[in-house]
Short mmCIF file of C-alpha atoms in Angstrom, two decimals:
data_model
loop_
_atom_site.label_atom_id
_atom_site.label_comp_id
_atom_site.label_asym_id
_atom_site.label_seq_id
_atom_site.Cartn_x
_atom_site.Cartn_y
_atom_site.Cartn_z
CA MET A 1 30.06 -11.31 -88.85
CA LYS A 2 31.30 -13.25 -85.75
CA PRO A 3 33.36 -16.28 -86.68
CA LYS A 4 31.87 -19.51 -86.37
CA GLY A 5 32.32 -21.58 -83.09
CA THR A 6 32.26 -18.26 -81.08
CA LYS A 7 28.70 -18.43 -80.04
CA ASN A 8 26.53 -21.62 -79.42
CA SER A 9 25.48 -23.10 -82.79
CA PHE A 10 22.92 -25.23 -80.92
CA THR A 11 23.68 -28.31 -83.29
CA SER A 12 24.51 -31.02 -80.54
CA PRO A 13 23.26 -34.56 -81.75
CA VAL A 14 19.57 -35.28 -80.82
CA ILE A 15 18.40 -37.43 -78.45
CA ASN A 16 14.96 -37.71 -78.56
CA GLU A 17 12.19 -36.05 -80.65
CA MET A 18 8.82 -35.43 -80.86
CA SER A 19 6.25 -34.08 -83.72
CA LEU A 20 2.83 -32.62 -82.70
CA LYS A 21 0.17 -31.44 -84.82
CA LEU A 22 -2.74 -29.70 -83.97
CA PRO A 23 -5.62 -27.34 -84.75
CA SER A 24 -5.47 -23.65 -84.18
CA LEU A 25 -7.91 -23.63 -81.87
CA SER A 26 -7.17 -21.24 -78.73
CA VAL A 27 -8.61 -24.01 -76.22
CA ASN A 28 -5.26 -26.13 -77.45
CA GLU A 29 -2.78 -23.63 -76.34
CA GLY A 30 -2.72 -24.95 -72.73
CA MET A 31 -2.41 -28.44 -74.06
CA ALA A 32 0.40 -27.75 -76.28
CA ARG A 33 2.80 -26.09 -73.77
CA ALA A 34 2.01 -28.75 -71.31
CA ALA A 35 2.80 -31.55 -73.61
CA ILE A 36 6.12 -29.70 -74.96
CA ALA A 37 7.04 -29.26 -71.00
CA ALA A 38 6.36 -33.04 -70.24
CA PHE A 39 9.01 -33.82 -72.81
CA CYS A 40 11.33 -31.45 -72.15
CA SER A 41 11.42 -32.94 -68.27
CA GLN A 42 13.36 -35.73 -69.94
CA LEU A 43 16.60 -33.53 -69.62
CA ASP A 44 15.72 -32.96 -66.10
CA PRO A 45 15.26 -29.22 -66.18
CA LEU A 46 15.13 -26.45 -63.61
CA PRO A 47 11.74 -25.18 -62.67
CA VAL A 48 12.49 -22.06 -63.97
CA GLU A 49 13.72 -23.29 -66.86
CA ILE A 50 10.62 -25.20 -67.46
CA ALA A 51 8.53 -22.05 -67.02
CA ASP A 52 10.55 -20.15 -69.49
CA ILE A 53 9.92 -22.94 -71.98
CA LYS A 54 6.08 -22.99 -71.37
CA CYS A 55 5.89 -19.25 -71.53
CA ALA A 56 7.66 -18.98 -74.77
CA VAL A 57 5.96 -21.77 -76.34
CA SER A 58 2.61 -20.56 -75.59
CA GLU A 59 3.52 -16.92 -77.18
CA ALA A 60 4.48 -18.81 -80.20
CA VAL A 61 1.58 -21.02 -80.33
CA THR A 62 -0.73 -18.01 -79.62
CA ASN A 63 1.04 -15.88 -82.85
CA CYS A 64 0.11 -19.03 -84.97
CA ILE A 65 -3.63 -18.71 -83.84
CA VAL A 66 -4.02 -15.10 -83.55
CA HIS A 67 -2.22 -13.87 -86.56
CA GLY A 68 -0.80 -17.14 -88.80
CA TYR A 69 -4.36 -18.34 -89.27
CA LYS A 70 -6.19 -15.30 -88.18
CA GLU A 71 -9.58 -15.83 -90.36
CA ARG A 72 -9.81 -19.73 -90.08
CA VAL A 73 -8.80 -22.63 -88.46
CA GLY A 74 -5.61 -24.37 -89.84
CA THR A 75 -2.72 -26.83 -88.33
CA ILE A 76 -0.21 -25.74 -86.26
CA TYR A 77 2.79 -28.30 -86.69
CA ILE A 78 5.19 -28.64 -83.66
CA THR A 79 8.55 -30.59 -83.34
CA VAL A 80 10.72 -30.87 -80.31
CA LYS A 81 14.16 -31.81 -80.34
CA LEU A 82 16.10 -32.77 -77.06
CA CYS A 83 19.96 -33.09 -77.86
CA ASN A 84 23.11 -33.30 -75.94
CA GLU A 85 24.67 -30.85 -73.77
CA GLY A 86 21.12 -29.89 -72.38
CA ILE A 87 19.96 -28.17 -75.58
CA VAL A 88 16.27 -27.87 -76.39
CA ARG A 89 14.90 -26.91 -80.02
CA ILE A 90 11.50 -26.17 -80.46
CA GLU A 91 9.97 -25.41 -83.83
CA ILE A 92 6.37 -24.18 -84.14
CA LYS A 93 5.17 -23.83 -87.60
CA ASP A 94 2.00 -22.61 -89.20
CA LYS A 95 1.14 -22.31 -92.95
CA GLY A 96 -1.03 -19.02 -92.67
CA CYS A 97 -0.57 -15.53 -93.76
CA GLY A 98 3.20 -14.85 -92.91
CA ILE A 99 5.07 -11.97 -91.67
CA GLU A 100 5.72 -9.07 -94.04
CA ASP A 101 8.45 -7.65 -91.90
CA VAL A 102 9.93 -9.84 -89.12
CA ARG A 103 12.39 -7.24 -87.84
CA GLN A 104 8.99 -5.01 -87.15
CA ALA A 105 7.14 -7.65 -85.82
CA ARG A 106 9.86 -8.56 -83.32
CA GLN A 107 10.27 -4.97 -81.75
CA PRO A 108 8.94 -4.89 -78.21
CA LEU A 109 5.39 -3.48 -78.05
CA TYR A 110 4.79 -3.84 -81.74
CA THR A 111 1.31 -5.23 -82.72
CA THR A 112 -0.83 -5.76 -85.49
CA ASP A 113 -4.09 -6.07 -83.23
CA ALA A 114 -4.33 -3.44 -80.58
CA GLU A 115 -8.15 -3.55 -80.13
CA ASN A 116 -8.08 -7.39 -79.23
CA GLU A 117 -5.60 -6.06 -76.65
CA ARG A 118 -2.42 -7.59 -77.50
CA SER A 119 0.48 -6.50 -75.69
CA GLY A 120 2.89 -6.55 -78.54
CA MET A 121 5.30 -8.64 -76.18
CA GLY A 122 5.18 -11.99 -77.84
CA PHE A 123 8.62 -12.07 -79.40
CA THR A 124 10.32 -10.29 -76.71
CA VAL A 125 8.94 -12.64 -74.24
CA MET A 126 10.37 -15.35 -76.79
CA GLU A 127 13.65 -13.72 -76.89
CA SER A 128 13.97 -13.20 -73.16
CA PHE A 129 13.38 -16.58 -72.01
CA CYS A 130 15.39 -18.59 -74.66
CA ASP A 131 18.60 -18.82 -75.79
CA LYS A 132 17.79 -17.95 -79.35
CA VAL A 133 15.12 -17.45 -81.34
CA ARG A 134 15.00 -17.90 -85.42
CA VAL A 135 12.02 -16.25 -87.23
CA TYR A 136 11.43 -17.51 -90.97
CA SER A 137 8.23 -16.48 -92.75
CA LYS A 138 7.19 -15.98 -96.44
CA CYS A 139 4.09 -14.32 -97.20
CA GLY A 140 1.30 -16.21 -97.91
CA LYS A 141 3.14 -19.17 -96.96
CA GLY A 142 3.23 -19.28 -93.29
CA THR A 143 5.99 -18.75 -90.85
CA THR A 144 8.53 -21.05 -88.49
CA VAL A 145 9.47 -19.94 -85.31
CA THR A 146 12.39 -22.30 -83.79
CA LEU A 147 13.33 -21.48 -80.13
CA PHE A 148 16.59 -22.54 -78.72
CA LYS A 149 17.28 -23.18 -75.16
CA LYS A 150 20.28 -24.27 -73.68
CA LEU A 151 19.53 -25.95 -69.81
CA GLN A 152 21.88 -25.01 -67.43
CA GLY A 153 24.32 -27.37 -65.43
CA LYS A 154 24.03 -29.95 -68.08
CA MET B 1 -15.78 -25.43 -75.50
CA ALA B 2 -13.55 -26.88 -73.10
CA LYS B 3 -13.36 -25.28 -69.43
CA ASN B 4 -11.20 -22.27 -69.31
CA ASN B 5 -7.83 -22.77 -67.13
CA CYS B 6 -8.16 -19.70 -65.61
CA ASN B 7 -10.61 -19.26 -62.89
CA LEU B 8 -12.11 -15.89 -61.63
CA GLN B 9 -13.72 -14.73 -58.57
CA VAL B 10 -14.92 -11.27 -58.74
CA ASN B 11 -15.91 -9.39 -55.82
CA CYS B 12 -17.11 -5.62 -55.04
CA GLU B 13 -17.15 -4.17 -51.48
CA ASN B 14 -17.04 -0.79 -50.30
CA GLY B 15 -16.09 0.79 -53.79
CA ILE B 16 -13.36 -2.00 -53.96
CA LEU B 17 -13.45 -4.47 -56.73
CA THR B 18 -11.26 -7.59 -56.16
CA ALA B 19 -10.91 -9.79 -59.35
CA LYS B 20 -8.72 -12.77 -58.15
CA LEU B 21 -7.10 -14.88 -61.05
CA CYS B 22 -6.40 -18.66 -60.25
CA GLY B 23 -4.56 -20.86 -62.81
CA GLU B 24 -3.51 -20.18 -65.95
CA LEU B 25 -3.74 -17.06 -67.93
CA ASP B 26 -3.50 -17.31 -71.63
CA HIS B 27 -4.84 -15.98 -74.71
CA HIS B 28 -7.52 -18.40 -74.74
CA GLY B 29 -8.86 -17.57 -71.16
CA ALA B 30 -7.97 -13.77 -71.44
CA VAL B 31 -11.26 -13.04 -73.24
CA ALA B 32 -13.62 -14.33 -71.01
CA VAL B 33 -11.52 -12.92 -68.10
CA ARG B 34 -11.95 -9.68 -69.48
CA THR B 35 -15.63 -9.23 -70.34
CA LEU B 36 -16.55 -10.27 -66.69
CA ILE B 37 -14.15 -7.83 -64.77
CA ASP B 38 -15.25 -5.13 -67.43
CA ALA B 39 -19.13 -6.10 -66.79
CA GLU B 40 -18.62 -5.85 -62.87
CA MET B 41 -16.46 -2.50 -63.54
CA THR B 42 -19.18 -0.90 -65.29
CA ARG B 43 -21.84 -2.16 -63.37
CA CYS B 44 -20.30 -0.99 -59.60
CA LYS B 45 -18.19 1.63 -60.78
CA PRO B 46 -15.36 1.10 -58.12
CA GLN B 47 -13.01 3.70 -56.52
CA LYS B 48 -10.55 1.20 -56.68
CA THR B 49 -10.07 -2.12 -58.51
CA VAL B 50 -7.47 -5.01 -57.71
CA LEU B 51 -6.14 -7.97 -59.71
CA GLU B 52 -5.33 -10.20 -57.18
CA LEU B 53 -2.65 -12.77 -58.71
CA SER B 54 -1.31 -14.78 -56.07
CA GLU B 55 -2.79 -17.76 -56.90
CA LEU B 56 -1.97 -17.24 -60.91
CA ASP B 57 0.20 -20.01 -61.50
CA PHE B 58 1.21 -19.04 -65.23
CA MET B 59 0.65 -15.69 -67.46
CA ASP B 60 2.08 -15.18 -70.99
CA SER B 61 1.95 -11.71 -72.84
CA SER B 62 -1.84 -12.01 -73.26
CA GLY B 63 -1.94 -11.18 -69.57
CA LEU B 64 -0.06 -8.18 -70.15
CA GLY B 65 -2.59 -6.87 -72.58
CA LEU B 66 -5.43 -7.88 -69.89
CA ILE B 67 -3.76 -6.11 -67.40
CA MET B 68 -3.20 -2.88 -69.42
CA GLY B 69 -6.82 -2.82 -70.67
CA ARG B 70 -8.11 -2.91 -67.10
CA TYR B 71 -5.56 -0.40 -66.10
CA ALA B 72 -6.67 2.11 -68.94
CA LEU B 73 -10.41 1.54 -68.30
CA ALA B 74 -10.17 2.15 -64.59
CA GLN B 75 -8.29 5.21 -65.44
CA ARG B 76 -11.09 6.29 -67.76
CA MET B 77 -13.59 5.77 -65.11
CA GLY B 78 -11.48 7.54 -62.38
CA GLY B 79 -10.84 4.91 -60.60
CA GLU B 80 -7.88 3.71 -58.86
CA PHE B 81 -6.10 0.48 -60.36
CA SER B 82 -3.43 -2.32 -58.95
CA VAL B 83 -2.12 -5.35 -58.90
CA SER B 84 -1.93 -7.74 -56.10
CA ARG B 85 1.04 -10.55 -55.32
CA PRO B 86 2.16 -11.47 -58.57
CA ASN B 87 4.65 -14.06 -58.19
CA GLU B 88 8.44 -14.31 -59.58
CA ARG B 89 7.69 -15.47 -63.07
CA ILE B 90 4.80 -12.98 -63.67
CA LEU B 91 6.69 -10.38 -62.23
CA LYS B 92 9.44 -11.06 -64.63
CA ILE B 93 7.04 -10.70 -67.62
CA PHE B 94 5.76 -7.05 -66.29
CA LYS B 95 9.71 -5.97 -66.11
CA LEU B 96 9.97 -7.03 -69.91
CA ALA B 97 7.10 -4.63 -70.62
CA GLY B 98 7.89 -2.15 -67.83
CA LEU B 99 4.93 -2.30 -66.39
CA GLU B 100 5.77 -2.30 -63.00
CA ARG B 101 6.85 1.43 -63.69
CA ILE B 102 3.28 1.95 -64.82
CA VAL B 103 0.97 -0.03 -62.52
CA LYS B 104 0.92 0.15 -59.18
CA LEU B 105 1.83 -3.45 -57.00
CA GLU B 106 0.75 -4.43 -53.91
CA GLY B 107 2.07 -6.99 -51.71
CA VAL B 108 5.13 -8.33 -53.80
CA VAL B 109 6.92 -11.64 -52.44
CA CYS B 110 9.88 -13.13 -52.79
CA GLU B 111 10.28 -16.66 -54.34
CA LYS B 112 11.05 -18.06 -51.30
CA ASN B 113 8.22 -17.21 -49.31
CA LYS B 114 5.82 -18.42 -52.21
CA LYS B 115 7.79 -21.83 -51.76
CA GLU B 116 7.30 -21.92 -47.99
CA ARG B 117 3.45 -20.67 -48.86
CA ARG B 118 2.73 -23.58 -51.57
CA LYS B 119 4.41 -26.10 -49.25
CA ALA B 120 2.07 -25.26 -46.20
CA ASN B 121 -0.61 -25.26 -48.77
CA GLU B 122 0.23 -28.79 -50.01
CA THR B 123 0.49 -30.29 -46.37
CA LYS B 124 -3.03 -28.76 -45.82
CA GLY B 125 -4.58 -29.98 -48.55
CA ASN B 126 -3.33 -33.66 -48.29
#
């Protein structure tokens, strides 16, 4: 274990906060990432950082639709917090089926849905484009993915 | 259903099938794009299939699945397959999956040129 404080703990005070609630329909994926990108623009991110955020959000929202609410339409809950020191915290939550083995789900190329041409790269993309990704999941209860991104030069 | 953010133009000439994707390719758009490309590939049995991505502004891992799937189909049909002019962003996602080592890439341009071209397009458009 690393002693506390050696790694960015992403706990700066919140400047602004937005909540979004949307039905888990794939047609809403574009809106979700565009809305979050627009909200984050308050912190004046670089174009590449906005692109990272959009892509990571797209992965998390797609997971809620494809895996969380596999057979039905449920609600996706998104909270975005803009914090001091250019820290963005995005929480994306579903009340769907949950993930049995989070560690396995996060492995590159692992997918439970190969026949629909899922690449199994969702979590890998999120991890590569964010500074930290936290996944909390409970079978039958749902999954919460929190994306942390520190904007450079802030 | 609302419109697909991903616009697709398919053209098959002299045994080369070119599928040009514009806009944003995500999970929502991928199904329609896949169906259309597959129908065309089955119909004209191309010697070569090219996915033209120069005007694709956004892609997530759904795009990786789509590209791998078309690559596999082209292989099964005994044809060549390549991806043409993906932008820096898309290339970054390719590299995460090691796709650039499997699929042939054509005309990879650096971000600077891309920006200049976008600028030129904007001036032309206005």
